[in-house]
Coordinates of C-alpha atoms and ligand atoms in Angstrom, one line a residue:
M1 CA 61.0 -70.1 38.9
T2 CA 64.3 -70.9 38.3
G3 CA 66.7 -69.7 41.1
L4 CA 66.7 -66.2 42.6
V5 CA 69.1 -63.4 41.7
R6 CA 69.8 -60.1 43.2
F7 CA 70.2 -57.0 41.1
G8 CA 70.4 -53.2 41.9
I9 CA 67.9 -50.7 40.3
S10 CA 68.5 -47.0 40.2
T11 CA 65.6 -44.7 40.1
E12 CA 64.3 -41.2 41.4
K13 CA 63.9 -40.9 45.1
D14 CA 60.3 -39.9 44.7
L15 CA 59.3 -42.6 42.3
L16 CA 60.7 -45.2 44.8
A17 CA 58.6 -43.5 47.8
K18 CA 55.6 -43.8 45.4
F19 CA 56.3 -47.4 44.8
D20 CA 56.8 -48.2 48.6
R21 CA 53.4 -46.5 49.4
L22 CA 51.6 -48.3 46.4
M23 CA 53.2 -51.4 47.7
N24 CA 52.1 -50.8 51.5
D25 CA 48.5 -50.0 50.1
R26 CA 48.2 -53.4 48.4
G27 CA 49.6 -55.3 51.3
Y28 CA 53.0 -56.1 50.2
T29 CA 55.8 -56.5 53.0
N30 CA 58.9 -56.7 50.5
R31 CA 59.8 -54.7 47.4
S32 CA 61.1 -57.9 45.8
K33 CA 57.5 -59.6 45.6
A34 CA 55.9 -56.2 44.7
F35 CA 58.4 -55.7 41.7
S36 CA 58.2 -59.4 40.6
D37 CA 54.3 -59.1 40.5
L38 CA 54.4 -55.8 38.6
V39 CA 56.6 -57.4 35.8
R40 CA 54.5 -60.3 35.8
Q41 CA 51.2 -58.1 35.5
E42 CA 52.9 -56.8 32.1
L43 CA 54.0 -60.2 30.9
V44 CA 50.3 -61.2 31.3
K45 CA 49.1 -58.2 29.4
R46 CA 51.4 -59.2 26.6
E47 CA 50.0 -62.7 26.6
W48 CA 46.6 -61.1 25.9
T49 CA 47.6 -58.4 23.3
E50 CA 49.9 -60.8 21.4
G51 CA 47.0 -63.4 21.1
K52 CA 48.8 -66.2 23.3
E53 CA 47.1 -69.1 25.1
V54 CA 45.6 -67.3 28.2
A55 CA 43.2 -68.3 31.1
G56 CA 40.8 -66.2 33.4
A57 CA 37.3 -65.8 34.0
I58 CA 34.0 -64.2 32.5
I59 CA 31.7 -63.1 35.2
M60 CA 28.2 -62.0 34.3
I61 CA 25.1 -60.8 36.1
Y62 CA 21.9 -61.3 34.4
D63 CA 18.2 -61.3 34.5
H64 CA 16.9 -64.5 36.0
H65 CA 13.3 -64.0 34.7
K66 CA 14.2 -63.9 31.0
R67 CA 13.9 -67.4 30.1
E68 CA 15.0 -66.9 26.4
L69 CA 18.1 -65.2 27.7
V70 CA 19.2 -68.2 29.9
N71 CA 18.8 -70.6 26.7
K72 CA 20.7 -68.0 24.5
L73 CA 23.7 -67.8 26.9
M74 CA 23.7 -71.8 27.2
D75 CA 23.9 -71.8 23.2
I76 CA 26.6 -69.5 23.2
Q77 CA 28.7 -71.5 25.7
H78 CA 28.0 -74.6 23.7
D79 CA 29.5 -73.0 20.5
F80 CA 32.6 -72.2 22.7
N81 CA 33.0 -75.4 24.5
K82 CA 36.7 -75.6 23.4
V83 CA 37.6 -72.6 25.6
I84 CA 35.2 -73.0 28.4
M85 CA 36.7 -75.2 31.4
S86 CA 33.6 -74.8 33.5
T87 CA 30.6 -72.6 34.3
Q88 CA 29.5 -72.0 37.9
H89 CA 25.9 -70.4 38.2
I90 CA 24.8 -68.8 41.3
H91 CA 21.2 -67.5 42.1
L92 CA 22.1 -64.2 43.6
D93 CA 18.5 -63.4 44.7
H94 CA 15.0 -63.5 43.3
D95 CA 15.8 -61.6 40.2
N96 CA 19.6 -62.1 39.3
C97 CA 21.8 -64.8 38.4
L98 CA 25.8 -64.5 38.7
E99 CA 27.6 -66.9 36.1
I100 CA 31.3 -67.2 36.4
V101 CA 32.7 -68.8 33.2
A102 CA 36.3 -70.4 33.7
I103 CA 38.2 -70.0 30.4
K104 CA 41.4 -71.2 28.8
G105 CA 42.3 -70.6 25.0
T106 CA 43.8 -68.2 22.7
A107 CA 43.1 -64.5 23.6
V108 CA 41.2 -63.9 20.6
E109 CA 38.7 -66.6 21.0
V110 CA 38.3 -65.5 24.9
Q111 CA 37.9 -62.1 24.1
K112 CA 35.2 -62.9 21.3
L113 CA 33.1 -65.1 23.7
A114 CA 33.4 -62.5 26.4
D115 CA 31.9 -59.7 23.9
I116 CA 29.3 -61.8 22.6
L117 CA 27.9 -62.8 26.0
K118 CA 28.2 -59.1 26.9
S119 CA 25.9 -57.9 24.1
V120 CA 23.1 -60.2 24.6
R121 CA 20.0 -58.2 25.9
G122 CA 19.2 -58.8 29.6
V123 CA 22.8 -59.3 30.5
K124 CA 23.4 -56.4 33.2
H125 CA 27.2 -56.5 33.6
T126 CA 30.1 -58.5 32.3
T127 CA 33.9 -58.6 33.3
L128 CA 36.7 -60.3 31.9
G129 CA 39.2 -61.4 34.5
M130 CA 42.3 -61.5 32.3
S131 CA 44.7 -63.9 33.8
S132 CA 47.3 -66.4 32.6
T133 CA 48.1 -70.2 32.2
G134 CA 51.1 -69.6 34.3
K135 CA 53.4 -71.3 32.0
H136 CA 55.3 -68.2 30.7
I137 CA 55.4 -65.9 33.8
Ligands
NI1 NI1 20.0 -68.4 38.6

């Protein structure tokens, strides 16, 4: 952050009312923070679409009982050790494991890892939390 500036925005009355409702629903108490976050969200999206260095997390739910699956997921993660910062494994219940894979690397590599993990048989659900290294937003 390099100092704050104030500026005016002209927009339709209806759109501003919708922005305020959205802002309130999401817990914002002032327009400046809500607006800044919207802009940053777009900048982060662009980091991903333009293949920049990104950070985030892959979250997976999978079947604990498939032993070959656990080994396969580990083999894949070893192949991507350059983009994986850490992996947290949580035994959700008797049958299910939750794994959080923290990542930092090029958007292409990270997306490739997420796609490979998602496609493994026995993986029930995967999400990719697309965030930023924070350097350029
Ligand atoms: Ni487990």
